[in-house]
GROMACS .gro file of C-alpha atoms in nm:
model
  276
    1UNK     CA    1   0.007   0.009  -0.002
    2UNK     CA    2   0.135   0.311  -0.124
    3UNK     CA    3  -0.072   0.549   0.044
    4UNK     CA    4  -0.443   0.571   0.225
    5UNK     CA    5  -0.579   0.558  -0.196
    6UNK     CA    6  -0.352   0.365  -0.374
    7UNK     CA    7  -0.256   0.023  -0.401
    8UNK     CA    8   0.038  -0.192  -0.573
    9UNK     CA    9   0.055  -0.570  -0.554
   10UNK     CA   10   0.330  -0.737  -0.766
   11UNK     CA   11   0.405  -1.121  -0.831
   12UNK     CA   12   0.746  -1.129  -0.615
   13UNK     CA   13   0.856  -1.351  -0.915
   14UNK     CA   14   0.795  -1.091  -1.185
   15UNK     CA   15   1.117  -1.005  -1.410
   16UNK     CA   16   1.096  -0.670  -1.529
   17UNK     CA   17   1.360  -0.820  -1.821
   18UNK     CA   18   1.026  -1.035  -1.935
   19UNK     CA   19   0.833  -0.710  -2.034
   20UNK     CA   20   0.821  -0.807  -2.403
   21UNK     CA   21   0.611  -1.067  -2.358
   22UNK     CA   22   0.348  -0.883  -2.144
   23UNK     CA   23   0.083  -0.637  -2.218
   24UNK     CA   24   0.012  -0.330  -1.964
   25UNK     CA   25  -0.317  -0.238  -1.918
   26UNK     CA   26  -0.432   0.110  -1.782
   27UNK     CA   27  -0.780   0.254  -1.710
   28UNK     CA   28  -0.825   0.594  -1.651
   29UNK     CA   29  -1.160   0.707  -1.517
   30UNK     CA   30  -1.285   1.057  -1.359
   31UNK     CA   31  -1.147   0.999  -1.061
   32UNK     CA   32  -0.933   0.737  -1.083
   33UNK     CA   33  -0.633   0.506  -1.233
   34UNK     CA   34  -0.531   0.171  -1.230
   35UNK     CA   35  -0.265  -0.044  -1.453
   36UNK     CA   36  -0.213  -0.423  -1.460
   37UNK     CA   37   0.054  -0.616  -1.647
   38UNK     CA   38  -0.014  -0.929  -1.789
   39UNK     CA   39   0.241  -1.183  -1.899
   40UNK     CA   40   0.070  -1.313  -2.244
   41UNK     CA   41   0.365  -1.603  -2.280
   42UNK     CA   42   0.151  -1.798  -1.952
   43UNK     CA   43  -0.128  -1.552  -1.932
   44UNK     CA   44  -0.058  -1.455  -1.590
   45UNK     CA   45  -0.125  -1.126  -1.383
   46UNK     CA   46   0.231  -0.987  -1.265
   47UNK     CA   47   0.124  -0.629  -1.123
   48UNK     CA   48  -0.126  -0.447  -1.031
   49UNK     CA   49  -0.164  -0.099  -0.944
   50UNK     CA   50  -0.485   0.134  -0.850
   51UNK     CA   51  -0.534   0.496  -0.739
   52UNK     CA   52  -0.854   0.615  -0.602
   53UNK     CA   53  -0.984   0.965  -0.508
   54UNK     CA   54  -0.769   1.125  -0.759
   55UNK     CA   55  -0.847   1.528  -0.785
   56UNK     CA   56  -0.751   1.488  -1.104
   57UNK     CA   57  -0.692   1.137  -1.287
   58UNK     CA   58  -0.506   1.249  -1.595
   59UNK     CA   59  -0.233   1.470  -1.369
   60UNK     CA   60  -0.208   1.123  -1.139
   61UNK     CA   61  -0.140   0.915  -1.449
   62UNK     CA   62   0.166   1.184  -1.566
   63UNK     CA   63   0.290   1.191  -1.268
   64UNK     CA   64   0.268   0.785  -1.214
   65UNK     CA   65   0.416   0.748  -1.541
   66UNK     CA   66   0.734   0.963  -1.479
   67UNK     CA   67   0.774   0.802  -1.099
   68UNK     CA   68   0.707   0.394  -1.200
   69UNK     CA   69   0.947   0.201  -1.307
   70UNK     CA   70   0.725  -0.069  -1.432
   71UNK     CA   71   0.549   0.238  -1.631
   72UNK     CA   72   0.893   0.290  -1.822
   73UNK     CA   73   0.944  -0.117  -1.945
   74UNK     CA   74   0.885  -0.196  -2.313
   75UNK     CA   75   0.571  -0.409  -2.321
   76UNK     CA   76   0.453  -0.635  -2.598
   77UNK     CA   77   0.153  -0.423  -2.593
   78UNK     CA   78  -0.032  -0.112  -2.444
   79UNK     CA   79  -0.401  -0.052  -2.426
   80UNK     CA   80  -0.535   0.209  -2.249
   81UNK     CA   81  -0.888   0.310  -2.183
   82UNK     CA   82  -0.956   0.642  -2.094
   83UNK     CA   83  -1.285   0.804  -1.964
   84UNK     CA   84  -1.381   1.115  -2.186
   85UNK     CA   85  -1.728   1.356  -2.202
   86UNK     CA   86  -1.644   1.328  -2.601
   87UNK     CA   87  -1.806   0.970  -2.717
   88UNK     CA   88  -2.051   0.869  -2.942
   89UNK     CA   89  -2.182   0.594  -3.083
   90UNK     CA   90  -2.247   0.534  -3.417
   91UNK     CA   91  -2.493   0.266  -3.571
   92UNK     CA   92  -2.284   0.065  -3.841
   93UNK     CA   93  -2.526   0.072  -4.108
   94UNK     CA   94  -2.516   0.484  -4.059
   95UNK     CA   95  -2.113   0.486  -3.997
   96UNK     CA   96  -1.916   0.640  -4.255
   97UNK     CA   97  -1.504   0.625  -4.237
   98UNK     CA   98  -1.467   0.875  -4.456
   99UNK     CA   99  -1.625   1.126  -4.280
  100UNK     CA  100  -1.530   1.108  -3.936
  101UNK     CA  101  -1.484   1.523  -3.851
  102UNK     CA  102  -1.830   1.532  -3.924
  103UNK     CA  103  -1.913   1.352  -3.573
  104UNK     CA  104  -1.675   1.581  -3.365
  105UNK     CA  105  -1.942   1.876  -3.420
  106UNK     CA  106  -2.147   1.625  -3.172
  107UNK     CA  107  -1.881   1.643  -2.893
  108UNK     CA  108  -1.984   1.896  -2.572
  109UNK     CA  109  -1.598   1.977  -2.507
  110UNK     CA  110  -1.348   2.148  -2.638
  111UNK     CA  111  -1.060   1.857  -2.649
  112UNK     CA  112  -0.758   1.699  -2.877
  113UNK     CA  113  -0.813   1.711  -3.257
  114UNK     CA  114  -0.760   1.371  -3.253
  115UNK     CA  115  -1.057   1.131  -3.352
  116UNK     CA  116  -1.019   0.781  -3.225
  117UNK     CA  117  -1.250   0.484  -3.394
  118UNK     CA  118  -1.383   0.194  -3.178
  119UNK     CA  119  -1.567  -0.081  -3.390
  120UNK     CA  120  -1.778  -0.270  -3.129
  121UNK     CA  121  -1.933  -0.517  -3.371
  122UNK     CA  122  -2.106  -0.704  -3.103
  123UNK     CA  123  -2.322  -0.416  -3.051
  124UNK     CA  124  -2.359  -0.299  -3.373
  125UNK     CA  125  -2.208   0.037  -3.359
  126UNK     CA  126  -1.918   0.237  -3.373
  127UNK     CA  127  -1.755   0.468  -3.138
  128UNK     CA  128  -1.608   0.774  -3.188
  129UNK     CA  129  -1.433   0.975  -2.908
  130UNK     CA  130  -1.129   1.238  -2.870
  131UNK     CA  131  -0.933   1.313  -2.530
  132UNK     CA  132  -0.822   1.619  -2.347
  133UNK     CA  133  -0.532   1.768  -2.481
  134UNK     CA  134  -0.333   1.693  -2.156
  135UNK     CA  135  -0.392   1.323  -2.139
  136UNK     CA  136  -0.334   1.327  -2.536
  137UNK     CA  137  -0.007   1.440  -2.497
  138UNK     CA  138   0.067   1.227  -2.163
  139UNK     CA  139   0.048   0.946  -2.364
  140UNK     CA  140   0.204   1.051  -2.704
  141UNK     CA  141   0.492   1.142  -2.493
  142UNK     CA  142   0.532   0.817  -2.262
  143UNK     CA  143   0.318   0.566  -2.427
  144UNK     CA  144   0.329   0.650  -2.813
  145UNK     CA  145   0.233   0.305  -2.919
  146UNK     CA  146  -0.065   0.234  -2.706
  147UNK     CA  147  -0.418   0.146  -2.854
  148UNK     CA  148  -0.676   0.374  -2.715
  149UNK     CA  149  -0.991   0.303  -2.620
  150UNK     CA  150  -1.297   0.444  -2.439
  151UNK     CA  151  -1.361   0.383  -2.069
  152UNK     CA  152  -1.673   0.161  -2.154
  153UNK     CA  153  -1.466  -0.076  -2.353
  154UNK     CA  154  -1.364  -0.297  -2.085
  155UNK     CA  155  -1.717  -0.311  -1.920
  156UNK     CA  156  -1.834  -0.394  -2.282
  157UNK     CA  157  -1.628  -0.633  -2.267
  158UNK     CA  158  -1.753  -0.828  -1.933
  159UNK     CA  159  -2.156  -0.750  -2.129
  160UNK     CA  160  -2.044  -0.975  -2.422
  161UNK     CA  161  -2.218  -1.322  -2.389
  162UNK     CA  162  -2.515  -1.176  -2.144
  163UNK     CA  163  -2.816  -1.265  -2.327
  164UNK     CA  164  -3.089  -1.198  -2.066
  165UNK     CA  165  -3.164  -0.815  -1.932
  166UNK     CA  166  -2.836  -0.756  -1.743
  167UNK     CA  167  -2.718  -0.395  -1.584
  168UNK     CA  168  -2.326  -0.381  -1.517
  169UNK     CA  169  -2.211  -0.139  -1.253
  170UNK     CA  170  -1.825  -0.086  -1.259
  171UNK     CA  171  -1.760   0.145  -0.922
  172UNK     CA  172  -1.449   0.350  -0.817
  173UNK     CA  173  -1.485   0.540  -0.500
  174UNK     CA  174  -1.654   0.860  -0.648
  175UNK     CA  175  -1.813   0.715  -0.965
  176UNK     CA  176  -1.992   0.426  -1.136
  177UNK     CA  177  -2.009   0.312  -1.518
  178UNK     CA  178  -2.333   0.153  -1.613
  179UNK     CA  179  -2.430  -0.033  -1.921
  180UNK     CA  180  -2.761  -0.241  -1.983
  181UNK     CA  181  -2.797  -0.489  -2.237
  182UNK     CA  182  -3.126  -0.673  -2.350
  183UNK     CA  183  -3.087  -0.963  -2.565
  184UNK     CA  184  -2.726  -0.927  -2.626
  185UNK     CA  185  -2.805  -0.565  -2.795
  186UNK     CA  186  -2.644  -0.223  -2.597
  187UNK     CA  187  -2.920  -0.002  -2.453
  188UNK     CA  188  -2.776   0.214  -2.251
  189UNK     CA  189  -2.417   0.339  -2.127
  190UNK     CA  190  -2.305   0.599  -1.923
  191UNK     CA  191  -2.063   0.692  -1.659
  192UNK     CA  192  -2.183   0.899  -1.347
  193UNK     CA  193  -1.999   1.106  -1.066
  194UNK     CA  194  -2.160   1.039  -0.724
  195UNK     CA  195  -2.032   1.172  -0.391
  196UNK     CA  196  -2.226   0.951  -0.177
  197UNK     CA  197  -2.524   0.702  -0.143
  198UNK     CA  198  -2.858   0.943  -0.208
  199UNK     CA  199  -2.675   1.067  -0.541
  200UNK     CA  200  -2.649   0.672  -0.678
  201UNK     CA  201  -3.018   0.629  -0.522
  202UNK     CA  202  -3.080   0.911  -0.770
  203UNK     CA  203  -2.927   0.793  -1.035
  204UNK     CA  204  -3.051   0.437  -1.026
  205UNK     CA  205  -3.418   0.556  -1.031
  206UNK     CA  206  -3.316   0.749  -1.299
  207UNK     CA  207  -3.224   0.465  -1.506
  208UNK     CA  208  -3.491   0.240  -1.395
  209UNK     CA  209  -3.750   0.495  -1.501
  210UNK     CA  210  -3.599   0.636  -1.814
  211UNK     CA  211  -3.526   0.307  -1.956
  212UNK     CA  212  -3.861   0.151  -1.843
  213UNK     CA  213  -3.668  -0.146  -1.675
  214UNK     CA  214  -3.811  -0.442  -1.516
  215UNK     CA  215  -3.586  -0.469  -1.204
  216UNK     CA  216  -3.717  -0.784  -1.079
  217UNK     CA  217  -3.641  -0.930  -1.467
  218UNK     CA  218  -3.280  -0.801  -1.446
  219UNK     CA  219  -2.973  -0.935  -1.334
  220UNK     CA  220  -2.701  -0.695  -1.189
  221UNK     CA  221  -2.306  -0.750  -1.261
  222UNK     CA  222  -2.142  -0.566  -0.965
  223UNK     CA  223  -1.703  -0.466  -1.043
  224UNK     CA  224  -1.490  -0.216  -0.880
  225UNK     CA  225  -1.484  -0.080  -0.522
  226UNK     CA  226  -1.815  -0.228  -0.377
  227UNK     CA  227  -1.908  -0.483  -0.130
  228UNK     CA  228  -2.161  -0.646   0.025
  229UNK     CA  229  -2.157  -0.448   0.366
  230UNK     CA  230  -2.149  -0.092   0.188
  231UNK     CA  231  -2.409   0.136   0.159
  232UNK     CA  232  -2.425   0.153  -0.234
  233UNK     CA  233  -2.495  -0.230  -0.253
  234UNK     CA  234  -2.758  -0.192   0.026
  235UNK     CA  235  -2.873   0.094  -0.238
  236UNK     CA  236  -2.908  -0.171  -0.510
  237UNK     CA  237  -3.082  -0.438  -0.328
  238UNK     CA  238  -3.383  -0.207  -0.318
  239UNK     CA  239  -3.459  -0.231  -0.631
  240UNK     CA  240  -3.298  -0.567  -0.773
  241UNK     CA  241  -3.255  -0.910  -0.626
  242UNK     CA  242  -3.054  -1.121  -0.890
  243UNK     CA  243  -2.723  -0.896  -0.781
  244UNK     CA  244  -2.379  -1.066  -0.891
  245UNK     CA  245  -1.979  -0.988  -0.866
  246UNK     CA  246  -1.830  -1.014  -1.196
  247UNK     CA  247  -1.554  -1.224  -1.086
  248UNK     CA  248  -1.302  -1.309  -1.381
  249UNK     CA  249  -1.277  -1.184  -1.669
  250UNK     CA  250  -1.403  -1.551  -1.835
  251UNK     CA  251  -1.047  -1.594  -2.047
  252UNK     CA  252  -0.895  -1.837  -1.702
  253UNK     CA  253  -0.651  -1.572  -1.669
  254UNK     CA  254  -0.399  -1.657  -1.389
  255UNK     CA  255  -0.498  -1.384  -1.116
  256UNK     CA  256  -0.334  -1.524  -0.797
  257UNK     CA  257  -0.179  -1.214  -0.676
  258UNK     CA  258  -0.494  -1.099  -0.653
  259UNK     CA  259  -0.640  -1.365  -0.416
  260UNK     CA  260  -0.608  -1.157  -0.103
  261UNK     CA  261  -0.862  -0.901  -0.269
  262UNK     CA  262  -1.218  -0.924  -0.372
  263UNK     CA  263  -1.209  -1.067  -0.673
  264UNK     CA  264  -1.448  -0.867  -0.858
  265UNK     CA  265  -1.194  -0.492  -0.731
  266UNK     CA  266  -1.014  -0.529  -1.083
  267UNK     CA  267  -1.239  -0.774  -1.340
  268UNK     CA  268  -1.275  -0.440  -1.514
  269UNK     CA  269  -0.969  -0.347  -1.554
  270UNK     CA  270  -0.850  -0.692  -1.625
  271UNK     CA  271  -1.145  -0.715  -1.913
  272UNK     CA  272  -0.920  -0.469  -2.111
  273UNK     CA  273  -0.729  -0.755  -2.239
  274UNK     CA  274  -1.022  -0.875  -2.396
  275UNK     CA  275  -1.055  -0.570  -2.623
  276UNK     CA  276  -0.938  -0.600  -2.952
   0.00000   0.00000   0.00000
């Protein structure tokens, strides 16, 4: 444990000289960031770092990139999922790859001019997004070959294959990312920042009412910083009875270094490994 808000777990047998066989996964939320190192030769988690309650997650990431020796290694591949307010979903039948700039006019924030395309064929749409200039410059300077994703990519990877009505909620200390799928189709996805359980309650009721969701027929799958004894879980259980924890990424990854942690805490981070 580095501080009250961060934790670093490392396999004592991890040899940094094997980084060329490893993938680096980074997840940057509105108030947190985390990373995992996966040895692809044996599909084993070698390190996990998590920092919660960041005043500015982009600045925290930039500082860590300068101070963390593990992040300076040369990896086989780097995947970075970043929260951004500028992300839109275009149905595949309407998506025009030759006219990407036309989609930027729908963005709500002034950010980097670099546009990213994230195909999601399992859900029938393509996501278009950009990042803040600060994060764009940070990633370009330190992780030049990284592949970038919208923050929802990991949660949608966890949702893949769920054919019944399913609400996926991925929590940090101060936010949660929600995705609702029905019969394999994505109906709703959004990230919410919350200061307390009362705000979570408000947003849950908003989701249920706006989507006309039948809570009794909807399974809830939880990941991230939440457990059965906290207020957020009790809030969710007022409306839903079929509640599960996303305990793995379903690809038999060896995550024994996380055995002393709740299994669902880092399932969305590790799900980045499933993103193409």
